[in-house]
């Protein structure tokens, strides 16, 4: 399912190298699925429509860490994931940042698709064709959430183009070909297979990547991933690389996602997504027991944004969403995708569980606001903290001073976690230093005594203790299961 709404820096001159791969045998399959004896004919036809991207931006304030010539990964990327935004020139601390990437032409009048991170914050963008012609490019629009950008160049004549294919039809093991501009070596061709589909690499809420072992490296960002017939089925975007180089694990935005984003950018210059205004999480067995649910199906609302669409329709923290617009949702990813595909301003039916009862609300979707990165709050000092309750945490009430030190909202009340015993029920439930416990068993916890009382009651009743916590700018539920209540 696509999560969509409606419808390196480079050396002074680009080096264009037309490469082809030959003698790659594949088992006989149906025509649209099988690989040819080699890819020369397809590459010769499609190579002219693959371009290099040069972008120039303001001078960086600090040098990037990690392997020389490799920048840090895109915001939100977990360790080991890198973009391919290569660096072919020595760093010049006082000079402009010159970067490189790849792209492909989708229309004869000069629309070019690439990655957002290739052109983000650029003051000047140039497109270099396979025949070494260079054009200044206008950034028509970008979508950081999916890392897609659309550019426009004005040429004297019609330009060669590529066509979109169906990523939904891709099968694991099917041949794919990547063409791009790694390390400034334009027109570089590599081949591999589809290693996996619908990969979530925790870079954002709309992760739905194609994984491939086709060799892709620094500078391949924004380049096309072709199927054997020569249709674009993905936009190369990220690699998993502990060393900074290709290790055979690359990721591409599926064409089913990218094509719809590009259409929106071309029409409106931006992407509009439906927004419920809730923070959500998956439901594990402990949470299901604490919430008295029959199973783990559905999505738990950990917070409903004040004044947001869901809150205005009556949804609240602790509700479990089971369907949207008549479509069942079983996990947070599915809910995020489903809502993003719905039109802003239109009412949709949201079915949810509250206190074991099935209810329905009509929610008029808003537009999803820009997503920012939150920073980890500082943990409170551990000097002279009171002993924690039996769940295994050391805590203290949130005071104005602590609020300021930890960067917490001015109206946040609760108990700050200073430390967690690694062998405790709290650790098993996922609590960590810096969390703020705001509710226990559905009730506020203004002081240590309130938390101890709730924990003691849960132990006595043989039930998990349901906690609502504040972490990194958002809310989540955790279910603390005491040893005597744990499953054998």
Coordinates of C-alpha atoms in Angstrom, one line a residue:
X1 CA 0.0 0.0 0.0
X2 CA 1.4 3.4 -0.9
X3 CA 1.4 6.0 1.9
X4 CA 0.3 8.8 -0.4
X5 CA -2.5 11.3 -0.7
X6 CA -4.5 12.1 -3.8
X7 CA -4.1 10.8 -7.0
X8 CA 28.0 14.8 -3.3
X9 CA 29.3 16.5 -4.0
X10 CA 30.8 16.4 -7.5
X11 CA 34.1 17.0 -9.2
X12 CA 34.4 20.1 -11.4
X13 CA 33.3 18.2 -14.5
X14 CA 31.0 15.2 -14.7
X15 CA 32.5 12.1 -16.3
X16 CA 29.9 10.3 -18.4
X17 CA 30.6 6.6 -18.8
X18 CA 28.1 4.4 -20.6
X19 CA 28.5 1.0 -19.2
X20 CA 26.5 -2.2 -19.9
X21 CA 26.2 -5.5 -18.3
X22 CA 26.4 -8.7 -20.4
X23 CA 26.0 -12.4 -20.2
X24 CA 23.7 -12.4 -17.2
X25 CA 21.6 -15.6 -17.5
X26 CA 18.2 -16.0 -15.9
X27 CA 15.8 -18.9 -15.8
X28 CA 13.0 -18.9 -18.3
X29 CA 9.9 -17.2 -16.9
X30 CA 7.0 -15.3 -18.3
X31 CA 8.2 -12.5 -20.6
X32 CA 7.5 -9.6 -18.3
X33 CA 9.3 -11.3 -15.4
X34 CA 12.4 -12.8 -17.0
X35 CA 15.8 -11.2 -17.6
X36 CA 17.1 -11.0 -21.1
X37 CA 20.5 -12.6 -22.1
X38 CA 22.0 -9.2 -21.1
X39 CA 20.7 -5.7 -20.5
X40 CA 22.6 -3.9 -23.3
X41 CA 19.5 -3.0 -25.4
X42 CA 17.6 -1.7 -22.4
X43 CA 20.5 0.3 -21.1
X44 CA 21.3 1.9 -24.5
X45 CA 17.7 3.0 -24.7
X46 CA 17.3 4.3 -21.1
X47 CA 20.8 5.6 -20.3
X48 CA 20.3 9.0 -22.1
X49 CA 17.4 9.8 -19.7
X50 CA 19.4 9.3 -16.5
X51 CA 21.2 12.4 -15.3
X52 CA 23.7 13.7 -12.8
X53 CA 22.6 16.3 -10.2
X54 CA 24.9 19.0 -8.9
X55 CA 23.8 21.2 -6.0
X56 CA 25.5 24.1 -4.3
X57 CA 24.5 25.3 -0.9
X58 CA 25.7 27.4 2.0
X59 CA 29.0 26.6 3.7
X60 CA 28.6 23.8 6.3
X61 CA 29.1 24.9 9.9
X62 CA 30.8 21.6 10.8
X63 CA 32.4 18.8 8.9
X64 CA 30.5 15.6 8.6
X65 CA 31.6 12.7 10.7
X66 CA 32.2 9.1 9.7
X67 CA 34.1 7.8 6.7
X68 CA 36.0 10.4 4.7
X69 CA 33.9 11.6 1.8
X70 CA 30.7 10.3 3.3
X71 CA 28.2 12.5 5.1
X72 CA 26.0 11.5 8.0
X73 CA 22.8 9.6 7.1
X74 CA 19.5 11.2 6.4
X75 CA 17.6 12.5 9.5
X76 CA 16.0 9.6 11.3
X77 CA 18.2 6.9 9.8
X78 CA 19.3 4.3 12.3
X79 CA 23.0 3.5 12.6
X80 CA 24.4 1.8 9.5
X81 CA 22.1 3.5 7.1
X82 CA 23.6 6.0 4.7
X83 CA 22.4 8.0 1.8
X84 CA 24.6 8.1 -1.4
X85 CA 25.2 11.8 -1.3
X86 CA 28.9 11.6 -2.2
X87 CA 31.8 14.0 -1.7
X88 CA 34.3 14.2 -4.5
X89 CA 36.1 17.3 -3.3
X90 CA 38.1 18.1 -0.2
X91 CA 36.1 20.0 2.5
X92 CA 36.4 23.8 2.2
X93 CA 35.1 25.1 5.6
X94 CA 34.7 28.6 4.3
X95 CA 33.4 27.8 0.8
X96 CA 30.0 26.6 -0.5
X97 CA 28.9 23.0 -0.1
X98 CA 29.0 21.3 -3.5
X99 CA 27.1 18.0 -3.7
X100 CA 26.1 15.4 -6.2
X101 CA 23.4 12.9 -6.9
X102 CA 21.4 11.2 -9.7
X103 CA 18.0 11.7 -11.3
X104 CA 16.0 10.7 -14.3
X105 CA 13.9 12.6 -16.9
X106 CA 10.2 11.8 -17.0
X107 CA 8.9 14.2 -19.6
X108 CA 10.3 15.6 -22.9
X109 CA 9.8 19.1 -21.6
X110 CA 12.3 18.6 -18.8
X111 CA 10.8 17.3 -15.6
X112 CA 13.4 15.4 -13.5
X113 CA 12.9 13.2 -10.5
X114 CA 15.6 12.9 -7.8
X115 CA 15.8 12.6 -4.0
X116 CA 14.9 15.5 -1.7
X117 CA 18.2 15.1 0.2
X118 CA 20.1 15.7 -3.0
X119 CA 18.8 19.2 -3.4
X120 CA 17.7 20.1 0.2
X121 CA 18.9 23.6 1.1
X122 CA 20.6 24.1 -2.3
X123 CA 21.0 27.6 -3.6
X124 CA 21.8 26.3 -7.1
X125 CA 21.0 23.0 -8.8
X126 CA 22.3 21.8 -12.1
X127 CA 21.3 18.8 -14.2
X128 CA 24.0 17.1 -16.3
X129 CA 22.8 15.0 -19.2
X130 CA 24.4 11.8 -20.4
X131 CA 25.9 13.7 -23.4
X132 CA 27.4 16.2 -20.9
X133 CA 25.0 19.1 -21.6
X134 CA 24.4 21.1 -18.4
X135 CA 21.2 23.0 -17.4
X136 CA 20.3 25.1 -14.4
X137 CA 17.3 23.4 -12.7
X138 CA 14.3 24.8 -10.8
X139 CA 13.1 22.9 -7.8
X140 CA 9.4 22.5 -8.4
X141 CA 8.7 20.8 -5.1
X142 CA 10.1 18.4 -2.5
X143 CA 8.6 15.8 -0.1
X144 CA 11.0 15.1 2.8
X145 CA 8.7 12.5 4.2
X146 CA 9.4 10.2 1.2
X147 CA 12.7 11.8 0.1
X148 CA 11.4 12.7 -3.4
X149 CA 12.0 15.9 -5.3
X150 CA 10.9 17.2 -8.7
X151 CA 13.1 19.5 -10.8
X152 CA 12.5 21.3 -14.1
X153 CA 15.0 22.2 -16.8
X154 CA 14.5 24.1 -20.0
X155 CA 16.2 22.5 -23.1
X156 CA 16.2 23.6 -26.7
X157 CA 14.6 20.4 -27.8
X158 CA 12.7 17.4 -26.6
X159 CA 14.6 15.3 -24.1
X160 CA 14.8 11.5 -23.8
X161 CA 12.5 10.1 -21.1
X162 CA 11.9 7.0 -19.0
X163 CA 8.5 5.5 -18.1
X164 CA 7.1 4.4 -14.8
X165 CA 6.5 0.8 -14.1
X166 CA 4.5 -1.0 -11.4
X167 CA 6.4 -1.7 -8.2
X168 CA 3.4 -3.5 -7.0
X169 CA 4.1 -6.2 -9.6
X170 CA 7.7 -6.8 -8.4
X171 CA 8.5 -10.2 -7.0
X172 CA 11.4 -11.1 -4.7
X173 CA 14.2 -12.6 -6.8
X174 CA 13.3 -10.6 -9.9
X175 CA 16.1 -8.8 -11.8
X176 CA 16.5 -5.0 -11.4
X177 CA 19.0 -2.6 -12.9
X178 CA 20.3 0.6 -11.2
X179 CA 21.8 3.4 -13.3
X180 CA 23.3 6.5 -11.7
X181 CA 26.2 8.8 -11.0
X182 CA 28.3 7.2 -8.2
X183 CA 31.4 9.1 -7.2
X184 CA 30.8 11.4 -10.2
X185 CA 31.1 8.6 -12.7
X186 CA 27.9 9.3 -14.7
X187 CA 26.2 6.5 -16.6
X188 CA 27.2 3.7 -14.3
X189 CA 25.1 0.6 -14.6
X190 CA 24.7 -2.3 -12.1
X191 CA 22.3 -5.2 -11.8
X192 CA 20.9 -7.3 -9.0
X193 CA 17.7 -8.7 -7.7
X194 CA 14.8 -7.6 -5.5
X195 CA 15.9 -8.8 -2.1
X196 CA 12.7 -7.8 -0.2
X197 CA 9.7 -5.6 -0.4
X198 CA 7.9 -3.2 1.9
X199 CA 11.0 -2.7 4.1
X200 CA 10.6 -0.4 7.1
X201 CA 14.1 1.0 8.0
X202 CA 12.8 3.4 10.7
X203 CA 13.6 6.5 8.7
X204 CA 10.1 7.9 8.9
X205 CA 6.4 7.0 9.1
X206 CA 6.1 6.2 5.4
X207 CA 8.9 3.7 5.0
X208 CA 7.9 1.2 2.3
X209 CA 11.2 0.4 0.5
X210 CA 12.3 -2.0 -2.1
X211 CA 15.5 -3.8 -1.0
X212 CA 18.0 -4.7 -3.7
X213 CA 21.5 -6.1 -3.9
X214 CA 22.3 -4.1 -7.1
X215 CA 25.5 -2.2 -6.3
X216 CA 24.7 1.4 -5.4
X217 CA 27.1 3.8 -3.9
X218 CA 27.8 7.5 -3.0
X219 CA 26.2 9.6 -5.7
X220 CA 23.5 7.1 -6.7
X221 CA 20.8 9.0 -4.7
X222 CA 17.8 9.8 -6.8
X223 CA 18.7 7.5 -9.7
X224 CA 16.2 5.0 -11.2
X225 CA 15.8 1.4 -10.4
X226 CA 14.6 -0.4 -13.6
X227 CA 12.9 -3.7 -14.1
X228 CA 14.2 -5.9 -16.9
X229 CA 11.9 -4.4 -19.5
X230 CA 13.3 -0.9 -18.7
X231 CA 10.5 0.6 -16.6
X232 CA 11.3 2.7 -13.5
X233 CA 10.1 0.7 -10.5
X234 CA 12.0 2.6 -7.8
X235 CA 14.1 5.6 -6.8
X236 CA 17.4 4.7 -5.2
X237 CA 17.5 6.4 -1.8
X238 CA 19.5 4.7 0.9
X239 CA 22.0 1.9 1.7
X240 CA 22.8 -0.1 4.8
X241 CA 26.6 0.4 5.1
X242 CA 28.6 0.0 8.3
X243 CA 31.7 0.9 6.3
X244 CA 30.3 3.6 4.1
X245 CA 30.5 1.6 0.8
X246 CA 28.2 -0.8 -1.0
X247 CA 27.6 -4.1 0.9
X248 CA 24.7 -5.3 -1.3
X249 CA 21.9 -3.8 0.8
X250 CA 20.2 -0.9 -0.9
X251 CA 16.8 0.7 -0.7
X252 CA 14.6 2.3 -3.3
X253 CA 11.3 4.2 -2.9
X254 CA 8.7 2.2 -4.9
X255 CA 7.3 3.7 -8.0
X256 CA 3.8 3.3 -6.6
X257 CA 4.8 5.8 -4.0
X258 CA 7.2 8.0 -6.0
X259 CA 4.9 8.4 -9.0
X260 CA 2.0 9.7 -7.0
X261 CA 4.3 12.1 -5.1
X262 CA 5.7 13.4 -8.3
X263 CA 2.2 14.0 -9.7
X264 CA 1.3 16.0 -6.6
X265 CA 4.5 18.0 -6.8
X266 CA 4.0 18.7 -10.5
X267 CA 0.4 19.9 -9.9
X268 CA 0.7 21.7 -6.6
X269 CA 4.4 22.0 -5.7
X270 CA 3.7 20.1 -2.4
X271 CA 2.1 17.0 -1.0
X272 CA -1.0 17.0 1.0
X273 CA -1.6 14.1 3.4
X274 CA -4.6 13.3 5.6
X275 CA -4.0 13.6 9.3
X276 CA -5.9 12.2 12.3
X277 CA -3.9 14.1 15.0
X278 CA -3.0 11.1 17.1
X279 CA 0.2 9.5 18.5
X280 CA -0.1 5.7 18.1
X281 CA 1.7 2.5 18.9
X282 CA 1.3 -1.2 18.4
X283 CA -0.2 -3.5 21.0
X284 CA 1.8 -6.4 22.5
X285 CA 0.5 -9.2 24.7
X286 CA 1.2 -7.3 27.9
X287 CA -0.7 -4.2 26.7
X288 CA -3.6 -6.3 25.5
X289 CA -3.9 -7.8 28.9
X290 CA -3.6 -4.5 30.7
X291 CA -6.2 -3.0 28.4
X292 CA -8.5 -6.1 28.7
X293 CA -8.4 -6.7 25.0
X294 CA -9.2 -10.0 23.3
X295 CA -6.0 -9.8 21.1
X296 CA -3.3 -7.5 19.8
X297 CA -5.3 -6.4 16.8
X298 CA -5.6 -2.7 16.3
X299 CA -3.6 0.5 17.0
X300 CA -3.4 2.1 20.5
X301 CA -3.8 5.8 20.7
X302 CA -1.2 7.1 23.1
X303 CA -2.2 10.7 22.7
X304 CA -4.8 12.8 20.8
X305 CA -3.5 16.2 19.8
X306 CA -5.5 18.9 21.5
X307 CA -7.6 20.6 18.9
X308 CA -6.7 18.0 16.3
X309 CA -9.2 16.1 14.1
X310 CA -9.4 13.0 16.3
X311 CA -9.6 14.9 19.6
X312 CA -12.4 17.1 18.2
X313 CA -14.3 14.0 17.2
X314 CA -14.0 12.6 20.8
X315 CA -11.1 10.1 20.5
X316 CA -8.7 10.0 23.5
X317 CA -5.6 8.3 24.8
X318 CA -6.3 4.6 25.5
X319 CA -8.6 4.1 22.6
X320 CA -7.8 1.3 20.2
X321 CA -8.5 2.1 16.5
X322 CA -9.5 -0.9 14.5
X323 CA -10.7 0.5 11.2
X324 CA -10.6 3.7 9.1
X325 CA -13.0 4.4 6.3
X326 CA -14.2 0.8 6.4
X327 CA -10.7 -0.7 6.1
X328 CA -9.3 -2.7 9.0
X329 CA -6.0 -1.5 10.5
X330 CA -3.8 -3.9 12.4
X331 CA -0.7 -1.9 13.1
X332 CA 0.5 1.7 13.2
X333 CA 2.1 1.5 9.8
X334 CA -1.1 0.4 8.2
X335 CA -3.0 3.2 9.9
X336 CA -0.5 5.8 8.9
X337 CA -0.6 4.7 5.3
X338 CA -4.4 4.5 5.2
X339 CA -5.0 8.0 6.6
X340 CA -2.3 9.6 4.4
X341 CA -4.1 8.3 1.4
X342 CA -7.4 10.0 2.4
X343 CA -8.3 13.5 1.3
X344 CA -7.9 16.4 3.6
X345 CA -11.2 18.0 4.8
X346 CA -13.3 15.0 4.1
X347 CA -15.1 13.1 7.0
X348 CA -14.1 9.5 7.5
X349 CA -15.5 6.8 9.8
X350 CA -13.1 5.7 12.5
X351 CA -14.0 2.6 14.5
X352 CA -12.4 2.1 17.8
X353 CA -12.6 0.3 21.1
X354 CA -13.0 2.0 24.5
X355 CA -13.4 0.1 27.7
X356 CA -14.1 -3.0 25.7
X357 CA -16.9 -1.4 23.7
X358 CA -16.9 -0.9 20.0
X359 CA -17.6 2.8 19.0
X360 CA -17.5 4.9 15.9
X361 CA -16.6 8.5 15.3
X362 CA -16.8 10.7 12.2
X363 CA -13.4 12.5 11.9
X364 CA -12.8 15.3 9.4
X365 CA -9.2 14.8 8.5
X366 CA -6.7 17.7 8.7
X367 CA -3.5 18.2 6.8
X368 CA -0.4 16.6 8.3
X369 CA 2.0 19.2 9.6
X370 CA 5.7 19.2 8.7
X371 CA 7.5 16.5 10.7
X372 CA 10.4 17.7 12.8
X373 CA 13.0 15.7 14.7
X374 CA 12.7 15.7 18.4
X375 CA 15.8 15.6 20.7
X376 CA 16.3 13.4 23.7
X377 CA 15.7 15.3 26.9
X378 CA 18.4 15.4 29.5
X379 CA 17.9 12.9 32.4
X380 CA 17.3 14.3 35.8
X381 CA 20.2 14.3 38.3
X382 CA 20.2 11.2 40.5
X383 CA 21.4 12.8 43.7
X384 CA 19.2 12.1 46.7
X385 CA 16.4 10.6 44.7
X386 CA 13.7 8.8 46.6
X387 CA 13.7 5.0 46.3
X388 CA 11.5 3.9 43.4
X389 CA 8.5 1.6 43.8
X390 CA 8.6 -2.1 43.2
X391 CA 8.6 -1.8 39.4
X392 CA 12.3 -1.0 39.5
X393 CA 12.7 2.7 38.8
X394 CA 14.2 5.7 40.6
X395 CA 11.9 8.7 40.1
X396 CA 11.2 12.2 41.2
X397 CA 8.3 14.6 40.6
X398 CA 8.5 17.0 37.7
X399 CA 9.2 20.5 39.1
X400 CA 9.6 23.8 37.2
X401 CA 13.4 23.5 37.5
X402 CA 13.3 19.9 36.2
X403 CA 10.9 20.9 33.4
X404 CA 13.5 23.5 32.3
X405 CA 16.5 21.2 32.5
X406 CA 14.8 18.4 30.6
X407 CA 13.1 20.7 28.0
X408 CA 9.6 19.5 29.0
X409 CA 6.3 21.1 28.1
X410 CA 5.2 23.7 30.7
X411 CA 2.0 21.9 31.5
X412 CA 3.5 18.4 31.8
X413 CA 2.9 16.8 35.2
X414 CA 4.2 13.5 36.4
X415 CA 7.2 11.6 37.6
X416 CA 10.6 11.7 35.9
X417 CA 12.5 8.5 35.6
X418 CA 16.1 9.0 36.8
X419 CA 17.3 5.4 36.5
X420 CA 15.9 1.9 35.6
X421 CA 17.1 -1.3 37.2
X422 CA 18.1 -3.4 34.1
X423 CA 16.7 -6.6 35.7
X424 CA 13.4 -5.0 36.7
X425 CA 9.8 -5.3 35.4
X426 CA 10.1 -1.6 34.3
X427 CA 13.1 -2.5 32.1
X428 CA 11.3 -5.4 30.6
X429 CA 8.4 -3.1 29.8
X430 CA 10.8 -0.7 28.0
X431 CA 11.0 2.2 30.4
X432 CA 14.2 4.2 30.3
X433 CA 16.0 7.1 31.9
X434 CA 14.5 10.4 30.9
X435 CA 10.9 9.1 30.5
X436 CA 8.1 10.9 32.4
X437 CA 5.4 8.8 33.8
X438 CA 2.1 10.8 33.5
X439 CA -0.5 8.1 34.3
X440 CA -0.6 4.8 36.1
X441 CA -3.7 2.6 35.7
X442 CA -5.4 5.5 34.0
X443 CA -4.9 7.9 36.8
X444 CA -2.5 10.9 37.2
X445 CA 0.6 10.3 39.3
X446 CA 1.4 13.6 41.0
X447 CA 3.8 12.0 43.5
X448 CA 5.7 8.9 44.3
X449 CA 3.0 7.6 46.6
X450 CA 0.5 7.6 43.8
X451 CA 2.7 5.4 41.6
X452 CA 3.5 3.0 44.5
X453 CA -0.2 2.7 45.3
X454 CA -1.0 1.9 41.6
X455 CA 1.8 -0.7 41.4
X456 CA 0.8 -2.3 44.7
X457 CA -2.8 -2.6 43.5
X458 CA -1.8 -4.2 40.2
X459 CA 0.4 -6.7 42.0
X460 CA -2.4 -7.6 44.4
X461 CA -4.9 -8.1 41.5
X462 CA -2.4 -10.1 39.5
X463 CA -2.6 -7.7 36.5
X464 CA -0.1 -5.7 34.5
X465 CA 0.4 -2.1 35.5
X466 CA -0.6 0.2 32.6
X467 CA 1.6 3.3 32.4
X468 CA 1.3 6.3 30.1
X469 CA 4.7 8.0 29.6
X470 CA 6.0 11.1 27.8
X471 CA 9.2 10.5 25.8
X472 CA 11.0 12.6 23.1
X473 CA 8.1 14.9 22.5
X474 CA 5.4 12.2 22.4
X475 CA 3.3 9.8 24.5
X476 CA 3.3 6.1 24.7
X477 CA 1.8 3.3 26.8
X478 CA 3.8 0.6 28.6
X479 CA 2.5 -2.4 30.5
X480 CA 4.6 -3.5 33.5
X481 CA 4.2 -7.2 34.2
X482 CA 5.3 -8.3 37.6
X483 CA 7.3 -11.5 37.9
X484 CA 4.5 -13.5 39.6
X485 CA 2.1 -12.4 36.8
X486 CA 4.5 -13.2 33.9
X487 CA 3.6 -16.0 31.6
X488 CA 5.5 -19.3 32.1

